[in-house]
Coordinates of C-alpha atoms and ligand atoms in Angstrom, one line a residue:
X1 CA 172.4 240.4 -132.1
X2 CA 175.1 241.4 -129.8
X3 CA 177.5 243.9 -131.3
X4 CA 180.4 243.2 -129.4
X5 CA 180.2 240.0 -131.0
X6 CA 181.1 241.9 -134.5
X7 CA 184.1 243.2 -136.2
X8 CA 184.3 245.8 -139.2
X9 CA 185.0 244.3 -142.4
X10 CA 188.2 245.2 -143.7
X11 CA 188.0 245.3 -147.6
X12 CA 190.0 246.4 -150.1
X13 CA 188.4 246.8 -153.5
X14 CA 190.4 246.4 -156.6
X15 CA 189.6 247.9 -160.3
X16 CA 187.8 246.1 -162.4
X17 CA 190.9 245.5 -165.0
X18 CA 193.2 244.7 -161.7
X19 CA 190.5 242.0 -160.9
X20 CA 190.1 240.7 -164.5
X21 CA 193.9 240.2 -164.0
X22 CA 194.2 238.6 -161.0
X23 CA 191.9 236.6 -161.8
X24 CA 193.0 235.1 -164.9
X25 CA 197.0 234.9 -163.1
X26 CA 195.6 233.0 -160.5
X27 CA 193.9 230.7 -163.0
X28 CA 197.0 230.7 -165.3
X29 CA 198.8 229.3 -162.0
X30 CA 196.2 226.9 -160.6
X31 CA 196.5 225.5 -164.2
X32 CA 199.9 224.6 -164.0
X33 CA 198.4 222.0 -161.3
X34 CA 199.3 218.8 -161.7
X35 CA 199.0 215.2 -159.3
X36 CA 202.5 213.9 -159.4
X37 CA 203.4 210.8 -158.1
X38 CA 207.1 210.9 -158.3
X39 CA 208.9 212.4 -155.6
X40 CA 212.3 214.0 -154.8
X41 CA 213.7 213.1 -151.4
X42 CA 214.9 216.9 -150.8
X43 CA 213.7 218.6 -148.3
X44 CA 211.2 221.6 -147.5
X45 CA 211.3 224.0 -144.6
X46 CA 208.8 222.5 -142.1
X47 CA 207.7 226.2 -141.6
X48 CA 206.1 225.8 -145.8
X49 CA 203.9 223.1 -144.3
X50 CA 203.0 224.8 -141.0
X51 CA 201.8 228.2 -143.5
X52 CA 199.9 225.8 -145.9
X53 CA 197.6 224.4 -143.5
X54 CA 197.1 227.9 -141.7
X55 CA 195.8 228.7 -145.3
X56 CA 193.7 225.3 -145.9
X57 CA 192.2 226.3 -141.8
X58 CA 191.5 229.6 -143.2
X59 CA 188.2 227.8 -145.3
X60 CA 184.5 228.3 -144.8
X61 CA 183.1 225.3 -142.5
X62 CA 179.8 224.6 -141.3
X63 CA 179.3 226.5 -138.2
X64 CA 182.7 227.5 -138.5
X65 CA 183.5 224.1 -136.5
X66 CA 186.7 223.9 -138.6
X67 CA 186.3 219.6 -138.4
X68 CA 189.7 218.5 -139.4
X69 CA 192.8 217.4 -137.9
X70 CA 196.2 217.5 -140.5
X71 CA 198.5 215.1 -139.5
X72 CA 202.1 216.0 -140.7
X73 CA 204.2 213.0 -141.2
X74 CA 208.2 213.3 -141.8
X75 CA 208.9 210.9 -139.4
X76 CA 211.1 207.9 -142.0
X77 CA 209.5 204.8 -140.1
X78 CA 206.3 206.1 -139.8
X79 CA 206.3 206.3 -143.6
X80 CA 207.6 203.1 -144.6
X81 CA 204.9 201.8 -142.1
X82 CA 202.3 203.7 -143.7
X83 CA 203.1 202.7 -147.4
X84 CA 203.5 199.4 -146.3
X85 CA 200.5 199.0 -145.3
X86 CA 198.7 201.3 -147.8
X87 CA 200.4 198.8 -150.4
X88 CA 198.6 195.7 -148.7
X89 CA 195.0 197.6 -149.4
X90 CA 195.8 199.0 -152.9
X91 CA 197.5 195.1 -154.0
X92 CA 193.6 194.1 -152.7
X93 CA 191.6 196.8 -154.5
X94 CA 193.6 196.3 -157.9
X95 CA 192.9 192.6 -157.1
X96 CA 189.3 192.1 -156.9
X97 CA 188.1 195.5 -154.8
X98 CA 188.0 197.5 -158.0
X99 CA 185.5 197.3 -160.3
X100 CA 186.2 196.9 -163.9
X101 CA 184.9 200.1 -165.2
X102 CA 186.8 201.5 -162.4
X103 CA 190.3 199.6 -163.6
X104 CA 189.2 200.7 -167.0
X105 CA 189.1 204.2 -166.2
X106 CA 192.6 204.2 -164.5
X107 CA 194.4 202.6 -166.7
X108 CA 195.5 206.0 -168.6
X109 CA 197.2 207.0 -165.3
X110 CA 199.2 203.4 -165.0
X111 CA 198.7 202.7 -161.6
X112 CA 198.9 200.0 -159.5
X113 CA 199.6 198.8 -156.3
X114 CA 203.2 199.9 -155.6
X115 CA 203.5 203.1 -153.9
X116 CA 207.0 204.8 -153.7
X117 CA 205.6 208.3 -153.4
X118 CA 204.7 207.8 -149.6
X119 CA 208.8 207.2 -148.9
X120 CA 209.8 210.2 -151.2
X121 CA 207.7 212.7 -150.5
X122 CA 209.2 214.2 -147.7
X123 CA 205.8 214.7 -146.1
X124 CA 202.4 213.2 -145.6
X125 CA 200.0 215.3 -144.5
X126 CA 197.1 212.9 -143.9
X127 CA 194.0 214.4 -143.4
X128 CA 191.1 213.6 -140.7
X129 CA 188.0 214.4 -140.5
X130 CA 186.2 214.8 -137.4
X131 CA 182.1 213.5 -137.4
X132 CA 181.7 215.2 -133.8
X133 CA 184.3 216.5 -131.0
X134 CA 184.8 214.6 -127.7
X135 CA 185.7 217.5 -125.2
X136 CA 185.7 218.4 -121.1
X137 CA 181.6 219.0 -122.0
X138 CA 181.3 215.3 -123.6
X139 CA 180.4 215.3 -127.3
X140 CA 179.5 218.6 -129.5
X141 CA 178.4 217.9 -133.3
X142 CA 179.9 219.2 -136.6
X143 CA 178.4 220.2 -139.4
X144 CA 178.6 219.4 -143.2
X145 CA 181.7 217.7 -142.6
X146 CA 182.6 216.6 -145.8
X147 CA 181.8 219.8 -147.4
X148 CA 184.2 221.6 -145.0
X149 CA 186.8 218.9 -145.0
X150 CA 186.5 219.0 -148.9
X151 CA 186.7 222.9 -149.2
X152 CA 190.2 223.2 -146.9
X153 CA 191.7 220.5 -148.5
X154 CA 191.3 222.6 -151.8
X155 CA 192.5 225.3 -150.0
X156 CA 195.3 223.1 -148.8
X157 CA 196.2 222.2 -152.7
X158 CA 196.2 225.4 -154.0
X159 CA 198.5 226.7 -151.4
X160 CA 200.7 224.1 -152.1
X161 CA 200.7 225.2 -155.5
X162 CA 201.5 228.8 -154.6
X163 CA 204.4 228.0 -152.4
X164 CA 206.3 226.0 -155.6
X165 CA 205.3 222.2 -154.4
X166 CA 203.4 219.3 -155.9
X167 CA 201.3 217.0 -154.2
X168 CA 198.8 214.1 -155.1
X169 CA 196.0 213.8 -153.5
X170 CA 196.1 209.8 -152.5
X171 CA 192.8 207.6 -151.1
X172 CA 194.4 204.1 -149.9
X173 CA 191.1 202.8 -149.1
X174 CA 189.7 201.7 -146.6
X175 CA 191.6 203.9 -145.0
X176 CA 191.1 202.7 -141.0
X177 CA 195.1 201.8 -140.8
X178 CA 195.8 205.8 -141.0
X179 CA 194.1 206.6 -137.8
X180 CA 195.7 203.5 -136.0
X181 CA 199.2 204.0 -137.3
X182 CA 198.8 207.7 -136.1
X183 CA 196.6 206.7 -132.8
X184 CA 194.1 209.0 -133.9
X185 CA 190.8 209.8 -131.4
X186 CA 187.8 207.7 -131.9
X187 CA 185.9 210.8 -133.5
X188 CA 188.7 210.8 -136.3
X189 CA 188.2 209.1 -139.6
X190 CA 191.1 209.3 -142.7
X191 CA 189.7 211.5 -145.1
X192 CA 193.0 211.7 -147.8
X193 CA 196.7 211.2 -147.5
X194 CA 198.7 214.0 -149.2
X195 CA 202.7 213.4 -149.9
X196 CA 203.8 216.8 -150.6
X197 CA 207.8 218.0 -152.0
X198 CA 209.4 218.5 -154.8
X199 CA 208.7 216.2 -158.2
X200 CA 211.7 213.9 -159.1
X201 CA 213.6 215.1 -161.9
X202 CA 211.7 212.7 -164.1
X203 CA 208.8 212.9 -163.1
X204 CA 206.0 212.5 -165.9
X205 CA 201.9 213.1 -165.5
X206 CA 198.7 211.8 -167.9
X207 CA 198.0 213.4 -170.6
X208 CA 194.5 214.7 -169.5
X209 CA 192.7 217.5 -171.0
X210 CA 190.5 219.5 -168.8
X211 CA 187.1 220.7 -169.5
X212 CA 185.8 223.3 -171.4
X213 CA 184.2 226.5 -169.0
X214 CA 180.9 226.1 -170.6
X215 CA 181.2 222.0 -170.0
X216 CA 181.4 223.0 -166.1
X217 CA 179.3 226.2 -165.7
X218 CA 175.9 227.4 -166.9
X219 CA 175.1 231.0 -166.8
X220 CA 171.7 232.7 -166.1
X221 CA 172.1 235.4 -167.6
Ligands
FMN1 C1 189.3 212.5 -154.0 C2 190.4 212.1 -154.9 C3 191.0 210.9 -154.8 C4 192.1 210.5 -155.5 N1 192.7 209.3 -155.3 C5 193.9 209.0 -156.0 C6 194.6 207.8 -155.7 O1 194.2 207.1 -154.8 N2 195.7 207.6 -156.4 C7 196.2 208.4 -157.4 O2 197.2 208.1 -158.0 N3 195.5 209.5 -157.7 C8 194.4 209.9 -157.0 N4 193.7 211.1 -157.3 C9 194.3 212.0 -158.3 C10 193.4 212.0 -159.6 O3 193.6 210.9 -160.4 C11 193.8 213.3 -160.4 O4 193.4 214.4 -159.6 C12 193.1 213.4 -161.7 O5 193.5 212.4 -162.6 C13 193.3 214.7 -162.4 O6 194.7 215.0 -162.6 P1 195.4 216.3 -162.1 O7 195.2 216.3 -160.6 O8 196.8 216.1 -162.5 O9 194.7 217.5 -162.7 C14 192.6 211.4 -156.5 C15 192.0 212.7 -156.7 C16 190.9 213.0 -155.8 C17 190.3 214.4 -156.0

């Protein structure tokens, strides 16, 4: 292995107790984490977004291929666009798409069809995911894609957190109408739309309870 191709890690190791107490503040914040779907119209500094997805591109990928494109949409008509026709798949998939078990199991969030959050939220950041790249040398694969899409969008979310905003993480499927509203490359597929900002000052959420660490984790001790 070349060494020129290597840099010194730069680490900075933290006491046990400051580590046990990190750990549980950054816990105690992601906590607070909630999906809102009621959005204030005010604004955020466009420069928030721009330093939440440097963080979410800051994520492990496979072959460090980083195989995502965020699209940032403030834009007023592109939005009403985009919920319209976000609305016309959701009326369908409430209307027959949906299983029942799957209507069942929403029914505690009271969702439906009509989607005000993509107006209010003062952004969308819809995410792509890219299956290969199509450069000057023709086409170049990616790797565990949907890992590495997955893992920087929950990058994405808990910067979000950090920096004071909500967002919900929103799957109008199919979700084909996201790359043509946005004239996205054919290598490009929707992955999630994310309306990010402030919540309304009514906003309410589900009462959900979250599970238990031993529900989630299994030591080997
Ligand atoms: C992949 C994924 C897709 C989701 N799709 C939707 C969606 O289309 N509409 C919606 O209202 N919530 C959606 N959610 C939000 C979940 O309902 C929410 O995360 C879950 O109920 C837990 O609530 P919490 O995020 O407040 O902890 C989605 C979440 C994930 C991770």
């Amino acid at each position: 292995m070349r060494e020129e191709n290597f840099v010194v890690y730069e680490h900075e190791e933290l006491s046990e107790e400051e580590s046990i107490s990190r750990s549980e503040s950054f816990y105690s914040e992601m906590n607070k984490r909630r999906s809102v779907r009621h959005f204030s119209q005010k604004s955020v500094p466009e420069e928030v977004i721009q330093n939440i997805i440097k963080t979410a591109g800051t994520a492990p990928s496979g072959a460090h291929k980083q195989p995502y494109t965020f699209c940032v949409v403030s834009n007023d008509e592109l939005k009403s666009k985009i919920r319209k026709m976000a609305e016309q798949e959701e009326f369908i998939n409430y209307n027959g798409r949906m299983s029942d078990e799957w209507l069942d199991d929403l029914k505690k969030f009271g969702t439906d069809h009509i989607k005000p959050f993509i107006e209010d939220a003062p952004y969308l950041i819809i995410v792509f995911k890219k299956s290969y790249n199509e450069g000057e040398e023709g086409k170049t694969r990616n790797y565990y894609v949907n890992e590495s899409v997955g893992i920087a969008v929950g990058f994405l979310l808990a910067a979000i957190q950090n920096a004071g905003l909500v967002a919900l993480t929103h799957t109008p499927s199919p979700m084909n109408f996201l790359a043509e509203v946005l004239g996205r490359p054919k290598n490009e597929r929707a992955y999630l739309n994310i309306p990010v900002g402030y919540p309304h000052s009514s906003a309410n959420v589900p009462k959900i309870e979250r599970k238990e660490l031993d529900e989630i984790a299994q030591f080997y001790r």
